[in-house]
CSV table of C-alpha atoms and ligand atoms in Angstrom, one decimal:
chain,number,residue,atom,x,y,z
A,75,UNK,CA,0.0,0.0,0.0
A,76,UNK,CA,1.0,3.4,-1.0
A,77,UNK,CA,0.8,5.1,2.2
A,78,UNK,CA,3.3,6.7,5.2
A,79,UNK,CA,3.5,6.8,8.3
A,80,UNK,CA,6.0,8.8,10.6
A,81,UNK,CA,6.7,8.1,14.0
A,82,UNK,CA,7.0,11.0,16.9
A,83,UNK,CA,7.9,9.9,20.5
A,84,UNK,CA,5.0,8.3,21.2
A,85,UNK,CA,2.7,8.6,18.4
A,86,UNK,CA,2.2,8.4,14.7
A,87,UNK,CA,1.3,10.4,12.2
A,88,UNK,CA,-0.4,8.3,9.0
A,89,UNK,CA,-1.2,9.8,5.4
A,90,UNK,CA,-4.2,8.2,4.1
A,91,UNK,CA,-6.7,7.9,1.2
A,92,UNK,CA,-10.3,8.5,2.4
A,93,UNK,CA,-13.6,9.8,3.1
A,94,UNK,CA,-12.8,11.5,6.5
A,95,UNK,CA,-17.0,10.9,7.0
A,96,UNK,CA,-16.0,7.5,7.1
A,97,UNK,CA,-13.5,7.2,9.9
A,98,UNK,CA,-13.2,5.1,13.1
A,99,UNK,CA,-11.8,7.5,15.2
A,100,UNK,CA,-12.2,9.9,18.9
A,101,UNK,CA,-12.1,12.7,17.2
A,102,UNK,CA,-13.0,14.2,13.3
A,103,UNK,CA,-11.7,17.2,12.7
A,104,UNK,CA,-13.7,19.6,10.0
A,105,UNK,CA,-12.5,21.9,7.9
A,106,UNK,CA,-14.8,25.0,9.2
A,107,UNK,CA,-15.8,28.2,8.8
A,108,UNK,CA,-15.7,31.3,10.6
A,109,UNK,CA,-19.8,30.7,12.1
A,110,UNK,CA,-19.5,26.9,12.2
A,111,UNK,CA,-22.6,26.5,9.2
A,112,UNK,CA,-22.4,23.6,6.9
A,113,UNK,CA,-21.0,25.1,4.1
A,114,UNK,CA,-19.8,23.0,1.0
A,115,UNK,CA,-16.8,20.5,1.2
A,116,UNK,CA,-16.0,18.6,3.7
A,117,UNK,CA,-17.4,20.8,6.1
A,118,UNK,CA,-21.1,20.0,4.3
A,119,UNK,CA,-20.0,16.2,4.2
A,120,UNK,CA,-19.4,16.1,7.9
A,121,UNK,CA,-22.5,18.4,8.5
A,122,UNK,CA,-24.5,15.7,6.2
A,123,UNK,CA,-22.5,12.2,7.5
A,124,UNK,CA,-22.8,13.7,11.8
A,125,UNK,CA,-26.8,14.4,10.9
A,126,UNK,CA,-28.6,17.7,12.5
A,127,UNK,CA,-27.0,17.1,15.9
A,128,UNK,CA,-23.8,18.0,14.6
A,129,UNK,CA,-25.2,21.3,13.2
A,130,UNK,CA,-27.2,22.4,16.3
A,131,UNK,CA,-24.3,21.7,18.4
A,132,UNK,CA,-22.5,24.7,16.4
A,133,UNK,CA,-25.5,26.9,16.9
A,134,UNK,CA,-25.6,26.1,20.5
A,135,UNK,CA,-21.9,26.8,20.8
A,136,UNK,CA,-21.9,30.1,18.3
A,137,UNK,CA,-25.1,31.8,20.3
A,138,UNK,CA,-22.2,31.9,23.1
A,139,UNK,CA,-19.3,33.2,21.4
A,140,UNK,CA,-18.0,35.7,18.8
A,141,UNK,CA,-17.0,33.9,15.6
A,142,UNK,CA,-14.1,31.9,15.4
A,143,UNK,CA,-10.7,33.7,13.9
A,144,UNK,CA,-7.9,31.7,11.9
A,145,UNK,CA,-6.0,29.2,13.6
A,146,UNK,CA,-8.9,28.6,16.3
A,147,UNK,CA,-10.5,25.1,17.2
A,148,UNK,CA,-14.1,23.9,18.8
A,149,UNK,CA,-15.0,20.7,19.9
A,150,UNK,CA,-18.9,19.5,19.4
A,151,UNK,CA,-20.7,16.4,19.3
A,152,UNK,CA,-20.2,14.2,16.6
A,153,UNK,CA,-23.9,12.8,16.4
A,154,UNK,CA,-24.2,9.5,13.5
A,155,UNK,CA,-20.2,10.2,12.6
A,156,UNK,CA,-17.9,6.7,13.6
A,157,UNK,CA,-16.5,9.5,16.1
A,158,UNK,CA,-17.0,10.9,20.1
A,159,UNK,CA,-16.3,14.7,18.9
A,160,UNK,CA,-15.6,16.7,15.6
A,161,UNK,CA,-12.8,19.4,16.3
A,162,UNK,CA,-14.3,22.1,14.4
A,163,UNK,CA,-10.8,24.1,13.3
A,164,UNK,CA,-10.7,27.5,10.6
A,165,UNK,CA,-7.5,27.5,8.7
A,166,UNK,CA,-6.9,31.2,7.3
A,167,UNK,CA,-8.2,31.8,3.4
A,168,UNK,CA,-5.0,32.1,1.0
A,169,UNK,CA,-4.2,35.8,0.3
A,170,UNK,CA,-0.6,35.6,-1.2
A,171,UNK,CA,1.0,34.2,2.1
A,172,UNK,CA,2.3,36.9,3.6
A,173,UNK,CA,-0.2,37.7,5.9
A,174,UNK,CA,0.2,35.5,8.6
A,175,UNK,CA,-1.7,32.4,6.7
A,176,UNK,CA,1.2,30.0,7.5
A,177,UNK,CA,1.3,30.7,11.4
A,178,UNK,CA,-2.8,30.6,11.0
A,179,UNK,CA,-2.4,27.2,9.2
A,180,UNK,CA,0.0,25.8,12.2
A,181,UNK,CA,-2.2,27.0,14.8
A,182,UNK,CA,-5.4,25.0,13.5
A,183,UNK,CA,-3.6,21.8,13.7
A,184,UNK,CA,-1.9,22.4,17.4
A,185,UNK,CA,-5.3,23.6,18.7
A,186,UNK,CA,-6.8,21.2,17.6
A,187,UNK,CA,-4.4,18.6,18.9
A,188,UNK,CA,-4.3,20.5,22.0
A,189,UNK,CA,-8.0,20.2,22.4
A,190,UNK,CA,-7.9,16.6,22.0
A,191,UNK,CA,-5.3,16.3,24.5
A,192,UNK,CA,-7.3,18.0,27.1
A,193,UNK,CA,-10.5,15.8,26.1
A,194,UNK,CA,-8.2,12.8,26.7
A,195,UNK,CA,-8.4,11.2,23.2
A,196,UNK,CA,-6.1,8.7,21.8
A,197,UNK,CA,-7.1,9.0,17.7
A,198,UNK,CA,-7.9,11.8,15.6
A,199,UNK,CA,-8.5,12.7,11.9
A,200,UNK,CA,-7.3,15.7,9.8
A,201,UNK,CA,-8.2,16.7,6.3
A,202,UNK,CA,-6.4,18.6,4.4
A,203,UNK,CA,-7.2,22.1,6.2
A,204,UNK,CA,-7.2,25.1,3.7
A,205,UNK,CA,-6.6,23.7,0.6
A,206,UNK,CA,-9.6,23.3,-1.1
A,207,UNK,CA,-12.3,26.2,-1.0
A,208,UNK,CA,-9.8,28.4,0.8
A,209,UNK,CA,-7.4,27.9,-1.9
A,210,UNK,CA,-3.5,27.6,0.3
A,211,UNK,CA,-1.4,25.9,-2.6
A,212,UNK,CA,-1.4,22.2,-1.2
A,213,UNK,CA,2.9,21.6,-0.8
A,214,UNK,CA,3.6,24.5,1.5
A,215,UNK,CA,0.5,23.2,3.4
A,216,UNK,CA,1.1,19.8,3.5
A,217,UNK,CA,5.0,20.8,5.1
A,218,UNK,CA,3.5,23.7,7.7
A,219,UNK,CA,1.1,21.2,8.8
A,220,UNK,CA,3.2,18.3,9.3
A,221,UNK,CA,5.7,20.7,11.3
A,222,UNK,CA,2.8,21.6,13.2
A,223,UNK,CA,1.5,18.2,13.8
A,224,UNK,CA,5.3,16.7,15.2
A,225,UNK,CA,5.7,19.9,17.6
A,226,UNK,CA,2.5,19.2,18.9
A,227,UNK,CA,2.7,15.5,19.3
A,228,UNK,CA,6.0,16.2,21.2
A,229,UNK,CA,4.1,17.6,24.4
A,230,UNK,CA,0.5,15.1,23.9
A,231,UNK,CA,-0.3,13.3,26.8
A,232,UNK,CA,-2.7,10.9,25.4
A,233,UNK,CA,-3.1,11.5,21.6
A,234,UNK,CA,-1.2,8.9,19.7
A,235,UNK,CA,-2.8,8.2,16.0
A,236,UNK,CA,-3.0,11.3,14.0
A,237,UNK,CA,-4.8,10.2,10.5
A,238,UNK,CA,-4.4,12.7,7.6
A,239,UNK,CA,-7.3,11.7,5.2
A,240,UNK,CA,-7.0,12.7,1.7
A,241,UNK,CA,-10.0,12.8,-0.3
A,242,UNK,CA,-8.5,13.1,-3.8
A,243,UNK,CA,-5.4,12.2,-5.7
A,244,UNK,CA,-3.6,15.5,-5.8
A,245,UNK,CA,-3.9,16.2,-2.3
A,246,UNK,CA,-2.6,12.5,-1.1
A,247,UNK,CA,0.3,12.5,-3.8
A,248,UNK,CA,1.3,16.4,-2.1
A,249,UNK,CA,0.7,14.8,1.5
A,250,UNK,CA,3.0,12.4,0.5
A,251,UNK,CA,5.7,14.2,-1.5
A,252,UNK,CA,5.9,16.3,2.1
A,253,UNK,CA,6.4,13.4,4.4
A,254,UNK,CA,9.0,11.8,2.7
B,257,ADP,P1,-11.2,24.8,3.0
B,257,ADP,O1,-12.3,25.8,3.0
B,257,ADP,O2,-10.6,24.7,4.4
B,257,ADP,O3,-10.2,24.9,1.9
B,257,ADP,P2,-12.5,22.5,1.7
B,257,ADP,O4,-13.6,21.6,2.3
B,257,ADP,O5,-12.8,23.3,0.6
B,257,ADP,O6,-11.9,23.3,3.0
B,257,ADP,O7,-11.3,21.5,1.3
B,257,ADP,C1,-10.4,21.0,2.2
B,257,ADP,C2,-10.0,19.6,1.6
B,257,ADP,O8,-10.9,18.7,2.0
B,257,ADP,C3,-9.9,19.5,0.1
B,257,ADP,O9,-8.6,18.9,-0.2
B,257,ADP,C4,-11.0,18.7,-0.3
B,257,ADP,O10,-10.7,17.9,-1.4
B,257,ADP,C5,-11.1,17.8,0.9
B,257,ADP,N1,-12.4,17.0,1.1
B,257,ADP,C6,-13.6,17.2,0.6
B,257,ADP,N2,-14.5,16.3,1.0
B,257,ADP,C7,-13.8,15.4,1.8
B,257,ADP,C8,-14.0,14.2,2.5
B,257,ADP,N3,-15.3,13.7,2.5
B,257,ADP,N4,-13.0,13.6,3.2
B,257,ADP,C9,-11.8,14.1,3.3
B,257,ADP,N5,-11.5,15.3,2.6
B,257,ADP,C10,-12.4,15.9,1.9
């Protein structure tokens, strides 16, 4: 199988080929936007696979807060997802990359991981954040995030299985490119 994993301390990191809808895992994480509505892309697939309990969640958790700014991660329930959460994380939209979108990208990955530390989970699953509707060019996103995800996974206390789940070729052939 044409896949990789990499190994930090503890945990693993594993690029995959997927549906992220489809995973077995503690925690999904969705590719949101700034007021946590269903959207298109895999934000409407996980709205659509988690069912409405997954979209009144976010409006019970967006009537108590301002909207969420790059780089920021929730955590809500999951409802019919194979999942106990989804880790609702907004990666920044691509403007040329010189205004803070790669220190925006980073930060959606370790809050994210950092939330599913403190929630005590062991698995989680990432798609590839910003690089669809949001348009971050998929190489230098693929590399920030895997930085992101090793510091991170340096200082976890239970996470141990990080799952990148590519939906299309492109993306998995970048993913891969970067981990090797
Ligand atoms: P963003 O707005 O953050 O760019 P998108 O949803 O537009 O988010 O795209 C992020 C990535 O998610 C893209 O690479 C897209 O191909 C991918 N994607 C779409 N549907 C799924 C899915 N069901 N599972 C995994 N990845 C998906």
């Amino acid at each position: 199988m044409n896949s990789e994993e990499i190994l930090v301390g503890h945990s693993v990191i594993k690029i995959i080929r997927g549906d992220i809808t489809q995973e077995r895992v503690d925690a999904i994480v969705n590719a949101t936007n700034p007021s946590l509505r269903p959207g298109g892309g895999v934000c409407g697939a996980i709205h659509r696979a988690g069912g409405q309990a997954v979209t009144q969640d976010c409006r019970r958790v967006m009537a108590e807060r301002q909207p969420l700014v790059p780089g920021e991660a929730v955590a809500t329930v999951a409802g019919d997802l194979k999942a106990r959460y989804v880790i609702h994380a907004l990666g920044p939209v691509w403007k040329g990359g010189k205004q803070g979108e790669p220190e925006e990208l980073a930060s959606a990955y370790r809050n994210s991981i950092e939330l599913a530390d403190r929630l005590g989970l062991s698995s989680i699953a990432f798609p590839s954040i910003s690089t669809g509707i949001y348009g971050y060019p998929l190489m230098p996103a693929a590399n920030i995030a895997l930085r992101a995800l090793r510091a991170a996974l340096e200082r976890t206390r239970t996470v141990r299985e990080v799952r990148i789940v590519l939906y299309d070729p492109d993306s998995y052939e970048a993913w891969l490119a970067a981990a090797r």
